[in-house]
Coordinates of C-alpha atoms and ligand atoms in Angstrom, one line a residue:
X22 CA 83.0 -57.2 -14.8
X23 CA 79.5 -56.8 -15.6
X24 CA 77.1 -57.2 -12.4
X25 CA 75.4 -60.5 -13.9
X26 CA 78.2 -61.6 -13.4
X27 CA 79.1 -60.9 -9.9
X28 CA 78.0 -63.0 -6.5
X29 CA 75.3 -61.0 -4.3
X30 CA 78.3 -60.8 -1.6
X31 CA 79.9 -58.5 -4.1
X32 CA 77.0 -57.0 -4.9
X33 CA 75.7 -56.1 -1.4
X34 CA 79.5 -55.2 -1.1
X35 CA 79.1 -52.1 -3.7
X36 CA 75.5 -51.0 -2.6
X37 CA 76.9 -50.4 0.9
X38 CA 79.8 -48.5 -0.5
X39 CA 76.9 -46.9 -2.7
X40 CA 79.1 -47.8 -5.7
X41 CA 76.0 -48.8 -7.0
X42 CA 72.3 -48.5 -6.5
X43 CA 69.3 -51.5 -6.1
X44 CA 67.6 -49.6 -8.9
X45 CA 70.5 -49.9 -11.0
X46 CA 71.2 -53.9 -10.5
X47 CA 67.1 -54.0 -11.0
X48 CA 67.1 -52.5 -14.0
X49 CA 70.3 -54.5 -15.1
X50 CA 68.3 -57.9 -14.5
X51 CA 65.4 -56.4 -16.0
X52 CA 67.1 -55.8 -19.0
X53 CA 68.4 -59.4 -19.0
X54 CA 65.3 -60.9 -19.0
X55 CA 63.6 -58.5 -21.3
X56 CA 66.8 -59.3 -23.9
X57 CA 66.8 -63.0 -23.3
X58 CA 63.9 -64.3 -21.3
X59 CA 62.2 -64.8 -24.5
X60 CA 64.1 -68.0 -25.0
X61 CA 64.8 -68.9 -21.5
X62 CA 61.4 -69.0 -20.4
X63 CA 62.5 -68.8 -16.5
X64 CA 60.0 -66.4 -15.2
X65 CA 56.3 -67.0 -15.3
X66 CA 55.7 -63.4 -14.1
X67 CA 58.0 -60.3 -14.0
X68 CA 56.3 -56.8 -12.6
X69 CA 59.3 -54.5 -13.6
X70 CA 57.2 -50.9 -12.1
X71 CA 56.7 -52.7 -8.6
X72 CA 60.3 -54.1 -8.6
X73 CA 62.1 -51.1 -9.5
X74 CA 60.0 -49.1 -7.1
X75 CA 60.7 -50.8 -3.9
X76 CA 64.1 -51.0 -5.5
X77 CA 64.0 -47.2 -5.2
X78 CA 62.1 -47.3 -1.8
X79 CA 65.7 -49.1 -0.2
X80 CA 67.8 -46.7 -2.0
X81 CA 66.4 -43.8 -0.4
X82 CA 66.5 -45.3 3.4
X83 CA 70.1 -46.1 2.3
X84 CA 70.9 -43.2 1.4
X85 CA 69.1 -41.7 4.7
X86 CA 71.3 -44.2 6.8
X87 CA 68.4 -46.2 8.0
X88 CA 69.0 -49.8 8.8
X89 CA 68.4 -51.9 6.1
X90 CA 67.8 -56.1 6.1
X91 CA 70.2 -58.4 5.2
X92 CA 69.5 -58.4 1.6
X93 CA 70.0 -54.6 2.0
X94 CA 68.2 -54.2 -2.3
X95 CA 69.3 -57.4 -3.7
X96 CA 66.7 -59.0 -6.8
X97 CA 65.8 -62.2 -5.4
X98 CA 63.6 -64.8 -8.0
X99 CA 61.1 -66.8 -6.5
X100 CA 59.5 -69.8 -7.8
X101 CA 56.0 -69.8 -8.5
X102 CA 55.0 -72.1 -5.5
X103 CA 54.6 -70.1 -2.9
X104 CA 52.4 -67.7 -1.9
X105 CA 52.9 -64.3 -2.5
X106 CA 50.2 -61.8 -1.1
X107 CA 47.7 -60.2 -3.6
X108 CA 49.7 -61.6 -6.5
X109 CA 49.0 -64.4 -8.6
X110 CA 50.9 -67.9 -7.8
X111 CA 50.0 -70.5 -10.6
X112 CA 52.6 -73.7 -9.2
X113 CA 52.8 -73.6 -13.0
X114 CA 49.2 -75.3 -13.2
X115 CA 45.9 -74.6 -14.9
X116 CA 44.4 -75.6 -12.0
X117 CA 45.5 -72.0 -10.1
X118 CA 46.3 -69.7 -13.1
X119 CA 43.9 -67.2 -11.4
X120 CA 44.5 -67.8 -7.9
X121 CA 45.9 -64.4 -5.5
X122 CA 46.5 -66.0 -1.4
X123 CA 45.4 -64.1 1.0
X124 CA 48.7 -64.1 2.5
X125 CA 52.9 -64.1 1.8
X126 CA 54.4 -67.4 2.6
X127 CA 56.6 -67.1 5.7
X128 CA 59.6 -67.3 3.8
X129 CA 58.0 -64.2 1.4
X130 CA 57.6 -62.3 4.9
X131 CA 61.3 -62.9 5.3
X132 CA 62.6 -61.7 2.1
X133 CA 60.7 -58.6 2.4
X134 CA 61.9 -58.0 6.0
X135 CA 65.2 -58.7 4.8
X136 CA 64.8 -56.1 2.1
X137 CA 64.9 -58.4 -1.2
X138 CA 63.5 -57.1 -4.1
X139 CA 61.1 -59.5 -5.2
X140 CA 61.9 -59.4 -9.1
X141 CA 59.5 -61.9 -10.5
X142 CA 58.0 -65.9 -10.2
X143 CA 59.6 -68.2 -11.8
X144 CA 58.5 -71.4 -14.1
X145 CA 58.1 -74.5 -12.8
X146 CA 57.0 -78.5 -13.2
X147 CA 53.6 -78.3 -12.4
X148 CA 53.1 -78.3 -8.4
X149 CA 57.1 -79.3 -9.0
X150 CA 56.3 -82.5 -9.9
X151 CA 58.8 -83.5 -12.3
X152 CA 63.0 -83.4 -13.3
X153 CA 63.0 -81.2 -16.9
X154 CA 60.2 -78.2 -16.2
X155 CA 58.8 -79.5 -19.0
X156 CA 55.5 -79.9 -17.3
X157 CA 54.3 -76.7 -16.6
X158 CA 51.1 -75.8 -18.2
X159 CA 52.5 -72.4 -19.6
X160 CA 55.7 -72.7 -20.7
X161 CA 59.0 -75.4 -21.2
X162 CA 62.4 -73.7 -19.7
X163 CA 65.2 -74.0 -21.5
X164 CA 69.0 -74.3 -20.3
X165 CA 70.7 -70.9 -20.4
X166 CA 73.8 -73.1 -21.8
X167 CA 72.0 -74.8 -24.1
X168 CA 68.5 -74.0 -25.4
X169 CA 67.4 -77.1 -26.7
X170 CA 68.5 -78.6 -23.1
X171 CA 66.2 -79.0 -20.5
X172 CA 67.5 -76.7 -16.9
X173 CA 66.5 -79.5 -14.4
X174 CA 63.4 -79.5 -12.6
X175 CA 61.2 -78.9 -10.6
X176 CA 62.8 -75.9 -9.6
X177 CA 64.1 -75.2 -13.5
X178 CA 62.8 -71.8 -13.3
X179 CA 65.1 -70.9 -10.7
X180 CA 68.3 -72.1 -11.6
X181 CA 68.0 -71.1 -14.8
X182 CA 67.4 -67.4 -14.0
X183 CA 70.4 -67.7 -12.1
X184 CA 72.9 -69.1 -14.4
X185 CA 71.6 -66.6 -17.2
X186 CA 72.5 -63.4 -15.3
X187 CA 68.5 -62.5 -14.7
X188 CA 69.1 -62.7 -10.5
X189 CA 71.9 -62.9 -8.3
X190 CA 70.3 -65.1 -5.9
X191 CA 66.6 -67.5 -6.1
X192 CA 63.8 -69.5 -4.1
X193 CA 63.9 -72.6 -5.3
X194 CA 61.8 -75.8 -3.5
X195 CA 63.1 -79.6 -3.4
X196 CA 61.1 -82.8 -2.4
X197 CA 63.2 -84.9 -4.4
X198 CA 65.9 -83.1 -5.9
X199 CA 64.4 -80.1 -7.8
X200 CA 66.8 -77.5 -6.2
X201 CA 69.9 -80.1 -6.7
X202 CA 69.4 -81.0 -10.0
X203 CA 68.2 -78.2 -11.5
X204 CA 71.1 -76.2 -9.8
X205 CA 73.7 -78.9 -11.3
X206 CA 72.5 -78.8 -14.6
X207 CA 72.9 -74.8 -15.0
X208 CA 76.1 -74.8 -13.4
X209 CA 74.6 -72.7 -10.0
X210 CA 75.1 -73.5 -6.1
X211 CA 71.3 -75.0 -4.7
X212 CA 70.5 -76.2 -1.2
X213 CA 68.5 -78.6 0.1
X214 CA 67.7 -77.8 3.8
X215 CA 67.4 -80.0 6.8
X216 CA 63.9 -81.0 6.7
X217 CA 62.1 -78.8 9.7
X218 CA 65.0 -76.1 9.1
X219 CA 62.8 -73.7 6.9
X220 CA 59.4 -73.1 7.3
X221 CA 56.8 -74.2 4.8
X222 CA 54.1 -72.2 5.6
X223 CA 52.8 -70.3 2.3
X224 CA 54.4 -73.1 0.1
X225 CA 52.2 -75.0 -1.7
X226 CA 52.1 -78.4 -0.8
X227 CA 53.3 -81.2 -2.9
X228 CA 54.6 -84.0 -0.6
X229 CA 54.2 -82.4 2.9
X230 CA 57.2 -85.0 4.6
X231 CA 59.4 -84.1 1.7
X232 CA 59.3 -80.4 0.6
X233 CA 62.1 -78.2 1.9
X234 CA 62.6 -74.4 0.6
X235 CA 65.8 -73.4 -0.5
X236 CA 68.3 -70.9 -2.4
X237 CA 69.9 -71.3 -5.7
X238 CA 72.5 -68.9 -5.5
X239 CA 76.3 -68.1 -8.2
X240 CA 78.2 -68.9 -4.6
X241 CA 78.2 -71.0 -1.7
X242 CA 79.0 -67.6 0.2
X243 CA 75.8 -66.3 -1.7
X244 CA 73.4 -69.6 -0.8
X245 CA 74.6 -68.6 3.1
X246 CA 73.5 -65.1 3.0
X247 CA 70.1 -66.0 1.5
X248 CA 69.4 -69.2 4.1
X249 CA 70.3 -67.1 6.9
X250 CA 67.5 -65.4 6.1
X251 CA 64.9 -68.0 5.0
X252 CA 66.0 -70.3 8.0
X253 CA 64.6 -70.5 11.5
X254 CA 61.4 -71.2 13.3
X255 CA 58.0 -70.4 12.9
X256 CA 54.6 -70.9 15.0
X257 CA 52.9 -71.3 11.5
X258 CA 54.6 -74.8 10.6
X259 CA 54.9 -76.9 13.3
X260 CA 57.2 -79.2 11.6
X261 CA 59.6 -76.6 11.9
X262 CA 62.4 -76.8 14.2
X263 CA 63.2 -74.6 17.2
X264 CA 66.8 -74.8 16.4
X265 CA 69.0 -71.8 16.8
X266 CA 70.3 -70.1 13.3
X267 CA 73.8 -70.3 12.7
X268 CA 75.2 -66.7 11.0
X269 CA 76.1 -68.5 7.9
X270 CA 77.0 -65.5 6.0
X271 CA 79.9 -65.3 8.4
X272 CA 80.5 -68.9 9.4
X273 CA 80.9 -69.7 5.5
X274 CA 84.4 -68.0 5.2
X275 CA 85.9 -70.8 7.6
X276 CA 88.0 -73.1 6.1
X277 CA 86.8 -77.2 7.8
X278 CA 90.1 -78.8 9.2
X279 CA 90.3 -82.4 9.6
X280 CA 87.4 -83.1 7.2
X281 CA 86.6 -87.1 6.7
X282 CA 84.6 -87.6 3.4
X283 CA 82.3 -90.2 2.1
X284 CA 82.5 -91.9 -1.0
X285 CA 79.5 -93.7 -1.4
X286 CA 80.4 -97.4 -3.1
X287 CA 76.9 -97.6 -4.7
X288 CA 76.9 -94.2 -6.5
X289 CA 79.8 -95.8 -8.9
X290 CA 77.9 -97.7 -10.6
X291 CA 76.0 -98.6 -13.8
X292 CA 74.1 -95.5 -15.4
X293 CA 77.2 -93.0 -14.1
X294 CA 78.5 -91.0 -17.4
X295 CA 82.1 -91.4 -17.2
X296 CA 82.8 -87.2 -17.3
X297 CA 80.8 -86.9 -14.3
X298 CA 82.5 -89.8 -12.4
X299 CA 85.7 -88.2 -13.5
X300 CA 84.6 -84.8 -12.0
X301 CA 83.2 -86.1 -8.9
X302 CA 86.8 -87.7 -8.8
X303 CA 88.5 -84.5 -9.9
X304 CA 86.4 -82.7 -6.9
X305 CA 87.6 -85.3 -4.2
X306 CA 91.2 -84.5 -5.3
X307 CA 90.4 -80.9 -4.7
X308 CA 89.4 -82.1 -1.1
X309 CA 92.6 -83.9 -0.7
X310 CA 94.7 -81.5 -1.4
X311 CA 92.8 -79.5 0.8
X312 CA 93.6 -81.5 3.8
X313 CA 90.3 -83.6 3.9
X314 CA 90.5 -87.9 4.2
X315 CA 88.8 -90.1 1.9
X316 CA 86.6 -93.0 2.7
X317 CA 84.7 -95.7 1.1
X318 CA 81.1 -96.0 2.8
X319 CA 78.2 -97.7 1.6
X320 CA 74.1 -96.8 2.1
X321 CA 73.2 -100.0 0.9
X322 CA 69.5 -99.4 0.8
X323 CA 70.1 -96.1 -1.4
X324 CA 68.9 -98.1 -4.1
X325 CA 65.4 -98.7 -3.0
X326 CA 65.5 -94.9 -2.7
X327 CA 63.6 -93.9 -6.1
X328 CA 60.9 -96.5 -5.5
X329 CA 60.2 -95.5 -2.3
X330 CA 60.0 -92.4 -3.4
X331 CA 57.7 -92.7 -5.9
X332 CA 55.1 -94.4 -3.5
X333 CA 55.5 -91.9 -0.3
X334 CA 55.6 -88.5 -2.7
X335 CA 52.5 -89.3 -5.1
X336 CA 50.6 -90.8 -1.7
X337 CA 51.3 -87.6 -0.2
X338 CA 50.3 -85.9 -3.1
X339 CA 47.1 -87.2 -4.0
X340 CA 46.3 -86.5 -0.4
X341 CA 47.4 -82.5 -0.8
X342 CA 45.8 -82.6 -4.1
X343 CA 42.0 -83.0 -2.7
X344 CA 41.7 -79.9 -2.1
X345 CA 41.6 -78.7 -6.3
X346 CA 38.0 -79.3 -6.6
X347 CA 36.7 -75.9 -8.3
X348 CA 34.8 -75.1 -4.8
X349 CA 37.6 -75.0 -2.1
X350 CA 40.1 -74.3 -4.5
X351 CA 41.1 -73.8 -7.9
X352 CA 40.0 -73.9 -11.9
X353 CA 36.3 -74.5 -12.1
X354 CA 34.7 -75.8 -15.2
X355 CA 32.4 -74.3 -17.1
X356 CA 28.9 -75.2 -15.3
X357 CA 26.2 -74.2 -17.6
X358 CA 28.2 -75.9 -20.5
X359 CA 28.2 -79.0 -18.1
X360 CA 24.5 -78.9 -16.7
X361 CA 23.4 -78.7 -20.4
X362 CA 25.9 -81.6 -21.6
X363 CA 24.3 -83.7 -18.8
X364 CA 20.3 -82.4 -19.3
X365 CA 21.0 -84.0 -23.1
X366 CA 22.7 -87.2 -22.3
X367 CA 20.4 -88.2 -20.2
X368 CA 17.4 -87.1 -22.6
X369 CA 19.0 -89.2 -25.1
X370 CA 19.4 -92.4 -22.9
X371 CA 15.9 -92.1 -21.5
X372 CA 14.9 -91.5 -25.2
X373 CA 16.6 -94.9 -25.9
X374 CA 15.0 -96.6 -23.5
X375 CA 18.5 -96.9 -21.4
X376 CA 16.9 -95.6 -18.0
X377 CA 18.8 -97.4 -15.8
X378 CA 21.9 -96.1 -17.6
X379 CA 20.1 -92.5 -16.9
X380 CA 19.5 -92.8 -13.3
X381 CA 23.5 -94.1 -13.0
X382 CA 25.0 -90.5 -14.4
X383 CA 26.9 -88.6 -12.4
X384 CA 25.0 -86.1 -9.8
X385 CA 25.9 -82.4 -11.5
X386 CA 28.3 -81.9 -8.1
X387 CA 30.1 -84.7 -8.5
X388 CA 30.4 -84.0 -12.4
X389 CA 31.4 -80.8 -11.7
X390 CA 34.3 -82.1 -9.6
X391 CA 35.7 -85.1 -12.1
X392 CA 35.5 -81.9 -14.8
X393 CA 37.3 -79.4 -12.9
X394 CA 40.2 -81.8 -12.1
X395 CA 40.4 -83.6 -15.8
X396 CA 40.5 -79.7 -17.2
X397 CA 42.8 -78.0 -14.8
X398 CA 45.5 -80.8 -14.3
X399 CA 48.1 -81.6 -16.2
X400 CA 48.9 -85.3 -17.2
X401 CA 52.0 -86.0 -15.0
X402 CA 49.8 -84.7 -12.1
X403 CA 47.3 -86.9 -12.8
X404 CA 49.6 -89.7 -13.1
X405 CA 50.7 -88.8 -9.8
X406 CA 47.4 -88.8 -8.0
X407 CA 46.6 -92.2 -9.6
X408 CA 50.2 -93.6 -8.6
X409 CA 49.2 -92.3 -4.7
X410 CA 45.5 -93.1 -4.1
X411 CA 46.5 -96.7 -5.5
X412 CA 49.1 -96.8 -3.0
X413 CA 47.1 -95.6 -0.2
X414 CA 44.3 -98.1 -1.2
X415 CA 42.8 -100.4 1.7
X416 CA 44.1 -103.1 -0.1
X417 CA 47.1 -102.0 -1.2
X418 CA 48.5 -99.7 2.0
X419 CA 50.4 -102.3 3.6
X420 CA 51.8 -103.4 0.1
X421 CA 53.1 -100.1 -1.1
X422 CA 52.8 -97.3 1.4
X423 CA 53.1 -99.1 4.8
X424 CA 56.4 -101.1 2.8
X425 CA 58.0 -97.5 1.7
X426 CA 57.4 -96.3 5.4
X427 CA 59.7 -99.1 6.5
X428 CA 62.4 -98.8 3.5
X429 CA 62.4 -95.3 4.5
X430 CA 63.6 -95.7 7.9
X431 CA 66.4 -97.9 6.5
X432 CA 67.3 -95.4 4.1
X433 CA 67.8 -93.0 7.0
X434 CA 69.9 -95.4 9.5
X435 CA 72.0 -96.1 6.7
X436 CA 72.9 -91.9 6.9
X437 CA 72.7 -92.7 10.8
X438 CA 75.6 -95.6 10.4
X439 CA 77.4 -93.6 7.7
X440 CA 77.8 -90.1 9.0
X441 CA 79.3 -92.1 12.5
X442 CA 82.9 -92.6 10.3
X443 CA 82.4 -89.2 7.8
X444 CA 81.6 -85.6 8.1
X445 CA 80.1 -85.3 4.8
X446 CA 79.4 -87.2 1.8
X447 CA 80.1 -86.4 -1.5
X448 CA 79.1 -87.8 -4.8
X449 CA 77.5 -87.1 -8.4
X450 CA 74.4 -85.1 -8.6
X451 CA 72.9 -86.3 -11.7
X452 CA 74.0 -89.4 -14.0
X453 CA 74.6 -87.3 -16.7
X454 CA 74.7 -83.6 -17.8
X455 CA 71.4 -81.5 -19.2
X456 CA 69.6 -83.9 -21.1
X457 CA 67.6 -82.3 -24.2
X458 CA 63.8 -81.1 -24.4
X459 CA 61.6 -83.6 -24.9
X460 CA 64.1 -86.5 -24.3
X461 CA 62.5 -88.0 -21.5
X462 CA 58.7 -86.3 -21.1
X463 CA 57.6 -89.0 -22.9
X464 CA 59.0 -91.8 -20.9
X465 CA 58.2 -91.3 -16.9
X466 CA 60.4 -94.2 -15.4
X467 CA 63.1 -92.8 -16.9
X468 CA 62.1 -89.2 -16.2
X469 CA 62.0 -90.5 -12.7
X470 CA 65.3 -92.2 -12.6
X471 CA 67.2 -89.1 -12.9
X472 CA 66.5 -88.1 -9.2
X473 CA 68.5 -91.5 -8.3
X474 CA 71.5 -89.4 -6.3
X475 CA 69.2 -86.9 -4.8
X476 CA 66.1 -88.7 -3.2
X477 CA 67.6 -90.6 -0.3
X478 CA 68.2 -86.8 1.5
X479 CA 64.6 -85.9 1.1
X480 CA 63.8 -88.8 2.4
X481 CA 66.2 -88.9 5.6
X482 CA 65.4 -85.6 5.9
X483 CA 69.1 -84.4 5.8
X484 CA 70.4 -81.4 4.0
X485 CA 72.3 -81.5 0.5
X486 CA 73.8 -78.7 -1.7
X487 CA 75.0 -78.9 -5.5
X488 CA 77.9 -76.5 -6.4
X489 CA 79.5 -77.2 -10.0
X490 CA 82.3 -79.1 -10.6
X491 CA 83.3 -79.3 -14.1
X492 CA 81.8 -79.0 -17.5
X493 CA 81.1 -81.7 -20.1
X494 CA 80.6 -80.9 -23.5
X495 CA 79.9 -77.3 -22.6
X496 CA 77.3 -78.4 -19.9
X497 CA 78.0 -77.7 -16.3
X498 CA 77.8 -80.6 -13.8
X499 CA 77.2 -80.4 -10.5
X500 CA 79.2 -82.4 -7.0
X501 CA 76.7 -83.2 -4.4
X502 CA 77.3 -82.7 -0.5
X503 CA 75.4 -84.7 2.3
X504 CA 75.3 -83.7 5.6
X505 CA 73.8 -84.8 9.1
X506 CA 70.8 -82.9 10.1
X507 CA 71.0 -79.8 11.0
X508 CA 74.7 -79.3 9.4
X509 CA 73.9 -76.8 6.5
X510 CA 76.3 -74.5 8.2
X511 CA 79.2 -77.6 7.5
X512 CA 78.1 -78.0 3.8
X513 CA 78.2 -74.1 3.2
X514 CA 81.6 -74.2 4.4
X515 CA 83.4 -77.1 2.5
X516 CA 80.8 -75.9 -0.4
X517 CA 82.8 -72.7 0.4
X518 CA 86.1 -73.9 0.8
X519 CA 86.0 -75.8 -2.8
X520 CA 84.6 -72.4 -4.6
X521 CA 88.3 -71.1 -3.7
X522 CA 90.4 -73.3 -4.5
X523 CA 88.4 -73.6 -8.3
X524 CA 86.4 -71.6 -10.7
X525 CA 84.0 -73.8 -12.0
X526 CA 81.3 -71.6 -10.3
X527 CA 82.5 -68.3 -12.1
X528 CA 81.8 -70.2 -15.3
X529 CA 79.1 -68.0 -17.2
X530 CA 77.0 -69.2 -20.4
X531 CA 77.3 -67.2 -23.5
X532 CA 74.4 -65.0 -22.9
X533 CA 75.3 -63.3 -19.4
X534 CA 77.6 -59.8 -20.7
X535 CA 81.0 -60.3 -19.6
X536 CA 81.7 -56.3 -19.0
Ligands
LIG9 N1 61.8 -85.1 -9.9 C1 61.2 -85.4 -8.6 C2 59.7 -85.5 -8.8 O1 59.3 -85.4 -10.0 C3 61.5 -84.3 -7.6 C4 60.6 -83.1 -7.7 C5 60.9 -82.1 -6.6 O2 61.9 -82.2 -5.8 N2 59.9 -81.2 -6.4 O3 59.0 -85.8 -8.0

């Protein structure tokens, strides 16, 4: 079997036997993306000299018998929103398409530690604020399965890569869904940590409650591996927690006995395609038969969840945002072009006799900040910030903001009441498999209504993972597991236990080599 095709496990599995080298599976990605990328679109930035070379780098202290990091000269994809040192991180904006921080991202310091190799950034909704990645300013991803399909978003980039055989294993990011969704629509395994249970220093902030880091991964096996590393502590984010770090990569083999599942009551409703109700059903089976119990449950404020949503995130946002104002950060416009503009509008309202009008014009600062922001955003970012400073408005707080605090809290005793009678709960990802490019980019509310199964986690701050669980029409689709806080180390292993006992996850599109 060709090695696009194989789970990091196996991978790291023939690189200690020295069966193969990192500069070998490198180059083998490399070549995937050079042949196909083109179409795909899923990396913004690929640096093949500096991967293979620290590819080569862990192949020699191999071969010395040094001790080598987890990820022992796996490629590892990482979406272009956090920070990697001396190299360029766009979050798929205008606003940063020159920006180099300073500094790696915790989780960046990890993977290096851990001996990734870092094979390239990967596209994105701009500062992952949308469902399709069709909003980044450089380029639309398309579905490896599909290429006039959309690959999910935010994190489209990163599922995509995965699913086409250009990296065994990715960084993806979720506020909302982005590493769920995307995940389900390419047919990959994505994880939504506990919120607190990866750091976030060194990602760039969208809605600071919200954002958790994650791996996309071809294997719930593979998704443990790369958390074990990205998980833990750090001084740098305090909203991290000091919880100890399961071994995951070991915990996953075993099997859950006894497991109670959720069905949620409200996820059957309207909207639901009837394939992927049929394979969240199918999926449930597969549980059954595996030994688990079946229960109805209800979160009946789940369905306040994308509203809520769409107030806290763009408030948070527009908040985060600020700070894009060509002077602490980001895209400035062109100031002599603007300081001449201004010099003749006002010469031709005094010459009019409109002095008043004259006096009223913008200070050049302040110009300079409206035109650095109207050049360097994109429009769904701007609909955002609007959407956020409306809601955080003295007039409006209580209305919107103060309101979604409170719905909030419900949505998380409802997981509080739930997860008292189930282990986990299961459910649909998505309504529907990958809808097409340019479907929805048009339409926002109903852009924004595909993250309908995936919010209420962000915003209870529990884990989630997609794994795939049948196909539709050629399309993968994805089953989603919820889990109490904290649990990732119980969704790994019933993600896990259902990866054995089917195959949906060793289904490949057309484009990843079989031999
Ligand atoms: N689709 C959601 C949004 O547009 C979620 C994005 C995300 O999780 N980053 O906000």
């Amino acid at each position: 079997m060709s090695v696009l095709r194989q789970s990091a496990t196996e991978l790291l599995a023939k690189l200690n036997a020295g069966e193969v080298t990192s500069v070998q599976l490198t180059q083998a990605h490399l070549d995937q993306i050079k042949q196909h990328d083109g179409q795909v679109k899923a990396f913004l930035r690929v640096d093949p000299a500096a991967a293979l070379a620290r590819a080569k780098e862990i192949d020699d202290r191999r071969k010395a018998k040094k001790p080598l990091g987890l990820l022992g000269g796996l490629p590892v994809a990482i979406k272009d929103l956090l920070c990697t040192e001396g190299e360029t991180t766009t979050c798929g904006s205008k606003m940063l398409e020159h920006f180099k921080p300073p500094y790696d991202a915790t989780v960046i310091k990890k993977l290096k530690a851990a001996d990734a190799v870092l094979i390239g950034k990967t596209n994105l909704d701009e500062f992952a604020m949308g469902g399709s990645t069709e909003n980044s300013a450089y380029q639309k991803t398309a579905n490896p399965w599909d290429l006039a399909r959309t690959p999910g978003g935010s994190s489209g980039g990163a599922a995509a890569c995965v699913a086409a055989g250009m990296a065994p294993l990715s960084i993806g990011t979720d506020t909302g869904g982005s590493i769920r969704q995307p995940a389900a629509l390419c047919g990959v395994t994505g994880l939504k940590p506990t919120y607190g249970r990866v750091s976030r220093f060194g990602l760039v902030a969208f809605a600071s409650s919200l954002d958790q880091i994650g791996p996309l991964a071809r294997t719930a096996e593979d998704a443990a591996l790369l958390l074990e590393v990205l998980a833990g502590h750090d001084p740098l984010d305090s909203t991290s927690v000091d919880v100890p770090v399961p071994k995951y990569s070991e915990t996953v083999k075993q099997p859950l006995k006894n497991l109670r599942i959720g069905l949620v009551r409200e996820h059957f409703g309207e909207g639901l395609e009837p394939e992927v109700e049929k394979a969240v059903r199918d999926a449930v089976e597969v549980y059954k038969s595996l030994g688990a119990t079946v229960k109805d449950i209800s979160l009946p404020h789940g369905k306040y969840g994308v509203a809520t949503y769409y107030i806290i995130a763009p408030s948070e946002a527009s908040s985060n945002l600020a700070r894009y104002d060509g002077v602490h950060y980001g895209h400035r416009t062109n100031e002599k072009q603007m300081v001449a503009e201004l010099a003749d509008e006002r010469n031709k309202l005094v010459a009019a006799g409109k002095t008043a009008a004259a006096e009223a014009l913008d200070n050049p600062l302040v110009r300079m900040y409206r035109r650095s922001r109207a050049e360097g955003f994109g429009p769904e970012v701007k609909r955002r910030i609007m959407l956020g400073t409306y809601a955080l408005s003295a007039g409006y707080y209580d209305a919107y903001y103060l309101k979604a605090l409170k719905v909030r809290r419900l949505i998380r005793q409802d997981y509080d009441v739930a997860f008292n009678e189930v282990d986990l709960i299961v459910g649909p990802v998505t309504t529907s498999p990958a809808f097409k490019l340019g479907e929805k980019v048009d339409d926002p509310l109903s852009m924004y209504l595909v993250d309908l199964y995936t919010v209420s986690a962000n915003l209870a701050g529990i884990g989630g993972i997609s794994i795939p669980c049948g196909m539709s029409r050629n399309l993968p689709l994805g089953l989603q597991l919820q889990a109490p806080p904290f649990e990732e180390e119980r969704l790994l292993r019933a993600a896990h236990m259902f990866q054995q006992a089917t195959d949906w996850h060793q289904q490949f599109p057309a484009m990843v080599p079989k031999a």
